[in-house]
Tab-separated table of C-alpha atoms and ligand atoms in Angstrom:
chain	number	residue	atom	x	y	z
A	15	UNK	CA	74.255	17.503	30.307
A	16	UNK	CA	73.327	14.075	31.666
A	17	UNK	CA	75.397	11.672	28.983
A	18	UNK	CA	76.911	7.993	28.928
A	19	UNK	CA	78.928	6.940	27.341
A	20	UNK	CA	78.344	3.443	26.396
A	21	UNK	CA	80.234	1.026	24.102
A	22	UNK	CA	82.335	-2.117	24.079
A	23	UNK	CA	86.085	-2.559	25.129
A	24	UNK	CA	88.210	-0.692	22.624
A	25	UNK	CA	85.417	1.375	20.956
A	26	UNK	CA	87.289	4.527	21.806
A	27	UNK	CA	84.988	5.456	25.150
A	28	UNK	CA	88.180	6.497	26.852
A	29	UNK	CA	89.256	9.428	24.114
A	30	UNK	CA	86.201	10.458	23.314
A	31	UNK	CA	85.048	10.837	26.826
A	32	UNK	CA	88.232	13.226	26.757
A	33	UNK	CA	87.490	15.575	23.315
A	34	UNK	CA	83.617	15.942	24.989
A	35	UNK	CA	84.986	16.839	28.583
A	36	UNK	CA	87.215	19.324	26.792
A	37	UNK	CA	84.414	20.356	24.463
A	38	UNK	CA	81.519	20.373	26.978
A	39	UNK	CA	83.835	21.267	30.343
A	40	UNK	CA	81.269	18.229	31.758
A	41	UNK	CA	82.791	16.378	34.643
A	42	UNK	CA	84.483	13.228	32.958
A	43	UNK	CA	83.394	9.510	35.528
A	44	UNK	CA	84.943	6.490	34.922
A	45	UNK	CA	84.401	3.757	37.092
A	46	UNK	CA	87.032	2.094	34.838
A	47	UNK	CA	89.589	4.944	35.428
A	48	UNK	CA	88.780	4.799	39.803
A	49	UNK	CA	88.640	1.059	40.293
A	50	UNK	CA	91.859	1.374	38.579
A	51	UNK	CA	93.446	3.781	41.086
A	52	UNK	CA	91.725	1.879	43.832
A	53	UNK	CA	93.995	-0.441	42.539
A	54	UNK	CA	97.300	1.148	42.395
A	55	UNK	CA	96.417	2.392	45.735
A	56	UNK	CA	95.920	-0.603	47.294
A	57	UNK	CA	92.902	-0.338	49.218
A	58	UNK	CA	90.170	-3.194	50.113
A	59	UNK	CA	88.102	-1.693	46.983
A	60	UNK	CA	91.217	-1.966	44.658
A	61	UNK	CA	92.205	-6.067	45.888
A	62	UNK	CA	88.277	-6.823	45.288
A	63	UNK	CA	88.398	-4.935	42.355
A	64	UNK	CA	91.709	-6.679	40.594
A	65	UNK	CA	90.596	-10.250	40.891
A	66	UNK	CA	87.819	-9.108	38.645
A	67	UNK	CA	89.324	-6.684	36.439
A	68	UNK	CA	92.256	-9.638	35.792
A	69	UNK	CA	89.560	-12.151	34.376
A	70	UNK	CA	88.094	-9.238	32.275
A	71	UNK	CA	84.260	-9.781	34.829
A	72	UNK	CA	82.853	-7.593	36.094
A	73	UNK	CA	82.932	-5.757	40.038
A	74	UNK	CA	79.751	-6.886	41.791
A	75	UNK	CA	77.135	-4.038	40.624
A	76	UNK	CA	76.881	-3.001	44.581
A	77	UNK	CA	80.922	-2.196	44.892
A	78	UNK	CA	80.485	0.302	41.678
A	79	UNK	CA	76.589	1.265	42.291
A	80	UNK	CA	78.092	2.504	45.564
A	81	UNK	CA	81.158	4.505	43.974
A	82	UNK	CA	78.626	6.661	41.208
A	83	UNK	CA	76.375	7.084	44.133
A	84	UNK	CA	79.443	9.427	46.302
A	85	UNK	CA	80.705	10.281	42.950
A	86	UNK	CA	77.926	12.329	41.488
A	87	UNK	CA	77.184	13.926	44.562
A	88	UNK	CA	80.278	15.668	44.560
A	89	UNK	CA	80.404	19.251	43.564
A	90	UNK	CA	81.550	19.317	39.910
A	91	UNK	CA	78.640	16.980	39.232
A	92	UNK	CA	75.773	18.593	40.025
A	93	UNK	CA	75.886	20.983	36.917
A	94	UNK	CA	75.951	17.457	34.446
A	95	UNK	CA	78.333	14.502	33.778
A	96	UNK	CA	79.308	11.808	32.352
A	97	UNK	CA	79.787	8.464	32.675
A	98	UNK	CA	82.022	6.191	30.965
A	99	UNK	CA	81.796	2.472	31.665
A	100	UNK	CA	79.554	2.763	33.817
A	101	UNK	CA	76.467	1.604	34.597
A	102	UNK	CA	77.131	-2.528	32.625
A	103	UNK	CA	74.231	-3.849	33.930
A	104	UNK	CA	70.640	-3.602	34.142
A	105	UNK	CA	70.639	-4.075	37.971
A	106	UNK	CA	73.212	-0.492	38.385
A	107	UNK	CA	71.001	1.347	34.933
A	108	UNK	CA	68.435	0.431	37.218
A	109	UNK	CA	69.735	1.912	40.437
A	110	UNK	CA	71.138	4.710	38.549
A	111	UNK	CA	67.044	6.129	37.550
A	112	UNK	CA	66.705	5.639	41.038
A	113	UNK	CA	69.883	7.579	42.342
A	114	UNK	CA	68.898	10.827	39.898
A	115	UNK	CA	65.439	10.176	40.083
A	116	UNK	CA	65.751	11.116	43.836
A	117	UNK	CA	67.472	14.126	42.814
A	118	UNK	CA	64.259	14.714	39.541
A	119	UNK	CA	66.940	14.687	37.411
A	120	UNK	CA	67.711	12.306	34.378
A	121	UNK	CA	70.011	10.907	31.827
A	122	UNK	CA	69.700	13.370	28.477
A	123	UNK	CA	71.821	11.061	26.501
A	124	UNK	CA	72.900	7.633	26.215
A	125	UNK	CA	75.874	7.745	23.120
A	126	UNK	CA	76.834	4.056	22.027
A	127	UNK	CA	80.014	4.032	19.683
A	128	UNK	CA	79.932	0.956	17.774
A	129	UNK	CA	82.476	-1.371	16.291
A	130	UNK	CA	82.626	-4.556	15.066
A	131	UNK	CA	84.155	-7.127	16.922
A	132	UNK	CA	87.135	-7.774	14.792
A	133	UNK	CA	88.046	-3.758	14.881
A	134	UNK	CA	87.906	-4.046	18.743
A	135	UNK	CA	90.365	-7.185	19.260
A	136	UNK	CA	92.344	-5.225	16.844
A	137	UNK	CA	92.792	-1.573	18.828
A	138	UNK	CA	93.335	-3.345	22.318
A	139	UNK	CA	96.248	-5.134	21.801
A	140	UNK	CA	97.490	-1.757	19.874
A	141	UNK	CA	96.832	-0.183	23.330
A	142	UNK	CA	98.356	-2.694	25.492
A	143	UNK	CA	101.872	-2.457	23.065
A	144	UNK	CA	101.101	1.538	24.172
A	145	UNK	CA	99.407	1.276	27.521
A	146	UNK	CA	100.773	-2.302	29.089
A	147	UNK	CA	97.129	-2.571	30.611
A	148	UNK	CA	97.371	-5.460	32.831
A	149	UNK	CA	93.387	-6.295	31.094
A	150	UNK	CA	94.316	-6.228	27.781
A	151	UNK	CA	96.100	-9.512	26.774
A	152	UNK	CA	94.065	-11.161	24.266
A	153	UNK	CA	92.639	-13.807	26.159
A	154	UNK	CA	92.017	-11.362	28.727
A	155	UNK	CA	90.116	-9.121	26.256
A	156	UNK	CA	87.576	-11.411	24.601
A	157	UNK	CA	86.353	-12.491	27.859
A	158	UNK	CA	85.574	-8.607	28.134
A	159	UNK	CA	83.971	-8.847	24.542
A	160	UNK	CA	81.656	-11.574	25.882
A	161	UNK	CA	80.673	-10.358	29.193
A	162	UNK	CA	80.301	-6.828	27.167
A	163	UNK	CA	77.730	-8.926	25.048
A	164	UNK	CA	75.876	-10.942	27.396
A	165	UNK	CA	75.279	-8.093	30.234
A	166	UNK	CA	75.984	-4.740	29.262
A	167	UNK	CA	74.404	-4.795	25.501
A	168	UNK	CA	70.876	-5.669	26.556
A	169	UNK	CA	71.189	-1.985	27.922
A	170	UNK	CA	70.792	-0.706	24.492
A	171	UNK	CA	66.831	-1.366	24.620
A	172	UNK	CA	66.536	-0.167	28.480
A	173	UNK	CA	67.633	3.188	27.539
A	174	UNK	CA	66.393	2.898	23.757
A	175	UNK	CA	62.696	2.309	25.708
A	176	UNK	CA	63.405	5.698	27.235
A	177	UNK	CA	63.970	7.145	24.560
A	178	UNK	CA	67.122	8.432	24.463
A	179	UNK	CA	69.727	5.518	23.134
A	180	UNK	CA	72.077	7.714	20.142
A	181	UNK	CA	73.748	5.263	18.313
A	182	UNK	CA	77.436	6.733	16.485
A	183	UNK	CA	79.346	4.611	14.047
A	184	UNK	CA	83.042	4.004	15.745
A	185	UNK	CA	85.003	3.124	12.983
A	186	UNK	CA	86.881	5.568	11.140
A	187	UNK	CA	89.737	7.703	13.160
A	188	UNK	CA	89.547	9.665	16.080
A	189	UNK	CA	88.096	12.971	14.726
A	190	UNK	CA	85.691	11.687	12.174
A	191	UNK	CA	84.112	9.509	15.540
A	192	UNK	CA	84.029	12.701	17.931
A	193	UNK	CA	82.461	14.402	14.989
A	194	UNK	CA	79.642	12.206	14.931
A	195	UNK	CA	79.182	12.207	18.988
A	196	UNK	CA	79.724	16.010	18.900
A	197	UNK	CA	76.438	16.249	15.669
A	198	UNK	CA	74.621	14.104	18.250
A	199	UNK	CA	75.484	16.521	21.467
A	200	UNK	CA	74.540	19.708	19.799
A	201	UNK	CA	70.534	17.917	18.735
A	202	UNK	CA	69.579	17.366	22.530
B	303	AMP	P1	87.080	-0.133	31.776
B	303	AMP	O1	88.588	0.339	31.837
B	303	AMP	O2	85.860	0.898	31.770
B	303	AMP	O3	87.028	-0.702	30.441
B	303	AMP	O4	86.568	-1.416	32.765
B	303	AMP	C1	87.973	-1.699	33.044
B	303	AMP	C2	87.402	-2.885	33.962
B	303	AMP	O5	87.310	-2.048	35.552
B	303	AMP	C3	86.880	-3.782	33.423
B	303	AMP	O6	86.629	-4.943	32.571
B	303	AMP	C4	85.394	-4.097	34.799
B	303	AMP	O7	86.391	-5.353	35.354
B	303	AMP	C5	86.008	-2.995	35.707
B	303	AMP	N1	84.921	-2.161	35.681
B	303	AMP	C6	84.877	-0.903	35.364
B	303	AMP	N2	83.250	-0.006	35.194
B	303	AMP	C7	82.615	-1.415	35.587
B	303	AMP	C8	81.208	-1.550	36.419
B	303	AMP	N3	80.378	-0.592	35.561
B	303	AMP	N4	80.505	-2.671	36.588
B	303	AMP	C9	81.557	-3.760	36.746
B	303	AMP	N5	82.621	-3.580	36.503
B	303	AMP	C10	83.767	-2.458	36.411
Protein backbone atom coordinates (compact mmCIF):
# COMPACT_ATOMS: atom_id res chain seq x y z
CA UNK A 1 0.00 0.00 0.00
CA UNK A 2 1.33 3.41 -0.99
CA UNK A 3 -0.41 6.12 0.89
CA UNK A 4 -0.26 9.87 1.33
CA UNK A 5 -1.59 11.34 4.53
CA UNK A 6 -2.78 14.83 3.83
CA UNK A 7 -4.23 17.66 5.87
CA UNK A 8 -3.55 21.04 7.47
CA UNK A 9 -1.01 21.44 10.27
CA UNK A 10 -2.59 20.24 13.50
CA UNK A 11 -5.06 17.91 11.77
CA UNK A 12 -3.49 15.00 13.66
CA UNK A 13 -1.46 13.58 10.76
CA UNK A 14 1.44 12.51 12.97
CA UNK A 15 -0.80 10.75 15.51
CA UNK A 16 -2.88 9.02 12.84
CA UNK A 17 0.27 8.09 10.91
CA UNK A 18 1.51 6.24 13.99
CA UNK A 19 -1.83 4.41 14.29
CA UNK A 20 -1.73 3.43 10.61
CA UNK A 21 1.92 2.33 10.81
CA UNK A 22 1.07 0.13 13.85
CA UNK A 23 -1.91 -1.55 12.22
CA UNK A 24 -0.66 -1.85 8.65
CA UNK A 25 3.10 -2.22 9.35
CA UNK A 26 4.01 0.27 6.69
CA UNK A 27 7.06 2.58 6.56
CA UNK A 28 6.14 5.99 8.00
CA UNK A 29 7.96 8.73 6.09
CA UNK A 30 7.60 12.23 7.53
CA UNK A 31 9.53 15.04 5.85
CA UNK A 32 8.85 17.25 8.92
CA UNK A 33 10.46 14.63 11.21
CA UNK A 34 13.42 14.21 8.86
CA UNK A 35 13.97 17.95 8.63
CA UNK A 36 13.68 18.36 12.43
CA UNK A 37 16.29 15.60 12.85
CA UNK A 38 18.61 17.45 10.43
CA UNK A 39 18.10 20.68 12.39
CA UNK A 40 18.86 18.88 15.66
CA UNK A 41 22.02 17.33 14.20
CA UNK A 42 23.18 20.73 12.96
CA UNK A 43 23.81 19.51 9.39
CA UNK A 44 24.06 21.87 6.43
CA UNK A 45 20.61 20.71 5.32
CA UNK A 46 19.30 21.34 8.83
CA UNK A 47 20.60 24.90 8.87
CA UNK A 48 19.01 25.65 5.53
CA UNK A 49 15.71 24.04 6.52
CA UNK A 50 15.54 25.84 9.87
CA UNK A 51 15.47 29.26 8.23
CA UNK A 52 12.22 28.28 6.49
CA UNK A 53 10.68 26.18 9.24
CA UNK A 54 11.03 28.93 11.86
CA UNK A 55 8.84 31.19 9.72
CA UNK A 56 6.33 28.51 8.78
CA UNK A 57 7.44 28.66 5.15
CA UNK A 58 8.03 25.65 2.94
CA UNK A 59 11.56 24.34 2.46
CA UNK A 60 12.41 24.54 -1.29
CA UNK A 61 11.02 21.73 -3.46
CA UNK A 62 14.47 20.65 -4.69
CA UNK A 63 15.55 19.94 -1.10
CA UNK A 64 12.54 17.88 0.02
CA UNK A 65 12.25 16.06 -3.31
CA UNK A 66 15.90 14.97 -2.93
CA UNK A 67 15.21 13.71 0.60
CA UNK A 68 12.16 11.70 -0.49
CA UNK A 69 13.91 10.26 -3.54
CA UNK A 70 16.59 8.74 -1.32
CA UNK A 71 14.18 7.66 1.40
CA UNK A 72 11.73 5.73 -0.76
CA UNK A 73 14.64 3.73 -2.22
CA UNK A 74 15.38 2.26 1.22
CA UNK A 75 14.49 -1.38 1.79
CA UNK A 76 11.68 -0.81 4.31
CA UNK A 77 9.80 1.28 1.74
CA UNK A 78 9.89 -1.27 -1.07
CA UNK A 79 6.59 -2.95 -0.24
CA UNK A 80 4.79 0.26 0.54
CA UNK A 81 4.94 3.45 2.54
CA UNK A 82 2.92 6.23 4.06
CA UNK A 83 4.02 9.78 3.30
CA UNK A 84 3.22 12.29 6.03
CA UNK A 85 3.76 15.97 5.12
CA UNK A 86 4.87 15.28 1.54
CA UNK A 87 3.99 16.33 -1.14
CA UNK A 88 3.09 19.89 -0.19
CA UNK A 89 3.24 21.61 -3.60
CA UNK A 90 2.18 20.67 -7.11
CA UNK A 91 5.90 20.53 -8.06
CA UNK A 92 6.51 17.95 -5.30
CA UNK A 93 3.48 15.90 -6.36
CA UNK A 94 4.61 15.86 -9.98
CA UNK A 95 8.12 14.82 -8.95
CA UNK A 96 6.66 12.02 -6.82
CA UNK A 97 4.48 10.78 -9.66
CA UNK A 98 7.57 10.62 -11.89
CA UNK A 99 9.65 8.81 -9.26
CA UNK A 100 6.95 6.18 -8.81
CA UNK A 101 6.26 5.85 -12.54
CA UNK A 102 9.89 4.99 -13.15
CA UNK A 103 9.42 2.09 -10.69
CA UNK A 104 6.12 1.09 -12.33
CA UNK A 105 4.06 1.85 -9.20
CA UNK A 106 1.62 4.55 -8.08
CA UNK A 107 -0.17 6.02 -5.07
CA UNK A 108 -3.16 3.92 -3.91
CA UNK A 109 -4.84 6.57 -1.77
CA UNK A 110 -4.49 10.11 -0.52
CA UNK A 111 -6.25 10.36 2.82
CA UNK A 112 -7.10 13.99 3.51
CA UNK A 113 -7.96 14.76 7.13
CA UNK A 114 -10.38 17.68 7.17
CA UNK A 115 -10.40 20.08 10.13
CA UNK A 116 -11.73 23.65 10.35
CA UNK A 117 -9.25 26.51 10.94
CA UNK A 118 -10.54 27.57 14.39
CA UNK A 119 -10.03 24.03 15.71
CA UNK A 120 -6.54 23.83 14.17
CA UNK A 121 -5.24 26.89 15.99
CA UNK A 122 -6.58 25.57 19.34
CA UNK A 123 -5.05 22.12 18.77
CA UNK A 124 -1.64 23.46 17.79
CA UNK A 125 -1.41 25.87 20.69
CA UNK A 126 -2.28 22.92 22.96
CA UNK A 127 0.46 20.84 21.27
CA UNK A 128 2.91 23.71 21.82
CA UNK A 129 2.36 23.39 25.58
CA UNK A 130 3.08 19.65 25.47
CA UNK A 131 5.79 19.27 22.83
CA UNK A 132 7.29 22.77 22.72
CA UNK A 133 7.76 22.76 18.93
CA UNK A 134 9.38 26.05 17.93
CA UNK A 135 7.09 26.50 14.93
CA UNK A 136 3.90 26.10 16.99
CA UNK A 137 3.59 29.74 18.11
CA UNK A 138 0.38 31.51 17.13
CA UNK A 139 2.00 33.75 14.49
CA UNK A 140 3.89 30.89 12.82
CA UNK A 141 0.85 28.59 12.96
CA UNK A 142 -1.24 31.18 11.17
CA UNK A 143 1.39 31.41 8.45
CA UNK A 144 1.63 27.60 8.16
CA UNK A 145 -2.12 27.48 7.73
CA UNK A 146 -2.01 30.15 5.04
CA UNK A 147 0.81 28.31 3.24
CA UNK A 148 -1.28 25.12 3.47
CA UNK A 149 -4.39 26.74 1.98
CA UNK A 150 -2.41 28.55 -0.76
CA UNK A 151 0.15 25.96 -1.82
CA UNK A 152 -0.83 22.55 -0.50
CA UNK A 153 -4.62 22.33 -0.59
CA UNK A 154 -4.70 22.70 -4.42
CA UNK A 155 -3.07 19.25 -4.51
CA UNK A 156 -6.42 17.77 -3.55
CA UNK A 157 -7.72 18.37 -7.04
CA UNK A 158 -4.48 16.96 -8.51
CA UNK A 159 -5.15 13.66 -6.70
CA UNK A 160 -8.92 13.84 -7.15
CA UNK A 161 -8.28 13.90 -10.89
CA UNK A 162 -6.27 10.71 -10.45
CA UNK A 163 -9.23 9.16 -8.59
CA UNK A 164 -7.32 8.46 -5.36
CA UNK A 165 -8.46 11.28 -3.05
CA UNK A 166 -10.32 10.15 0.10
CA UNK A 167 -11.58 12.89 2.41
CA UNK A 168 -12.00 12.00 6.07
CA UNK A 169 -13.69 14.09 8.77
CA UNK A 170 -10.91 14.99 11.23
CA UNK A 171 -13.20 16.31 13.98
CA UNK A 172 -13.78 14.14 17.06
CA UNK A 173 -11.53 11.90 19.15
CA UNK A 174 -8.31 10.30 17.88
CA UNK A 175 -10.09 6.91 17.95
CA UNK A 176 -13.08 8.19 16.00
CA UNK A 177 -10.87 9.72 13.32
CA UNK A 178 -8.72 6.59 13.11
CA UNK A 179 -11.90 4.51 12.71
CA UNK A 180 -12.84 6.57 9.66
CA UNK A 181 -9.33 6.31 8.17
CA UNK A 182 -9.25 2.57 8.80
CA UNK A 183 -12.54 2.13 6.97
CA UNK A 184 -11.11 3.96 3.95
CA UNK A 185 -7.95 1.82 4.00
CA UNK A 186 -9.94 -1.41 4.23
CA UNK A 187 -11.69 -0.36 1.05
CA UNK A 188 -8.63 0.17 -1.16
P1 LIG B 1 5.39 19.23 9.50
O1 LIG B 1 5.98 18.52 10.68
O2 LIG B 1 5.01 18.28 8.41
O3 LIG B 1 4.29 20.17 9.88
O4 LIG B 1 6.56 20.13 8.87
C1 LIG B 1 7.17 21.16 9.62
C2 LIG B 1 7.87 22.14 8.68
O5 LIG B 1 8.86 21.46 7.90
C3 LIG B 1 6.97 22.81 7.65
O6 LIG B 1 6.31 23.96 8.15
C4 LIG B 1 7.97 23.16 6.55
O7 LIG B 1 8.75 24.29 6.89
C5 LIG B 1 8.90 21.96 6.57
N1 LIG B 1 8.43 20.88 5.66
C6 LIG B 1 8.03 19.62 6.01
N2 LIG B 1 7.67 18.92 4.92
C7 LIG B 1 7.84 19.74 3.85
C8 LIG B 1 7.62 19.61 2.47
N3 LIG B 1 7.12 18.48 1.93
N4 LIG B 1 7.91 20.68 1.67
C9 LIG B 1 8.41 21.83 2.18
N5 LIG B 1 8.61 22.01 3.48
C10 LIG B 1 8.34 20.99 4.33
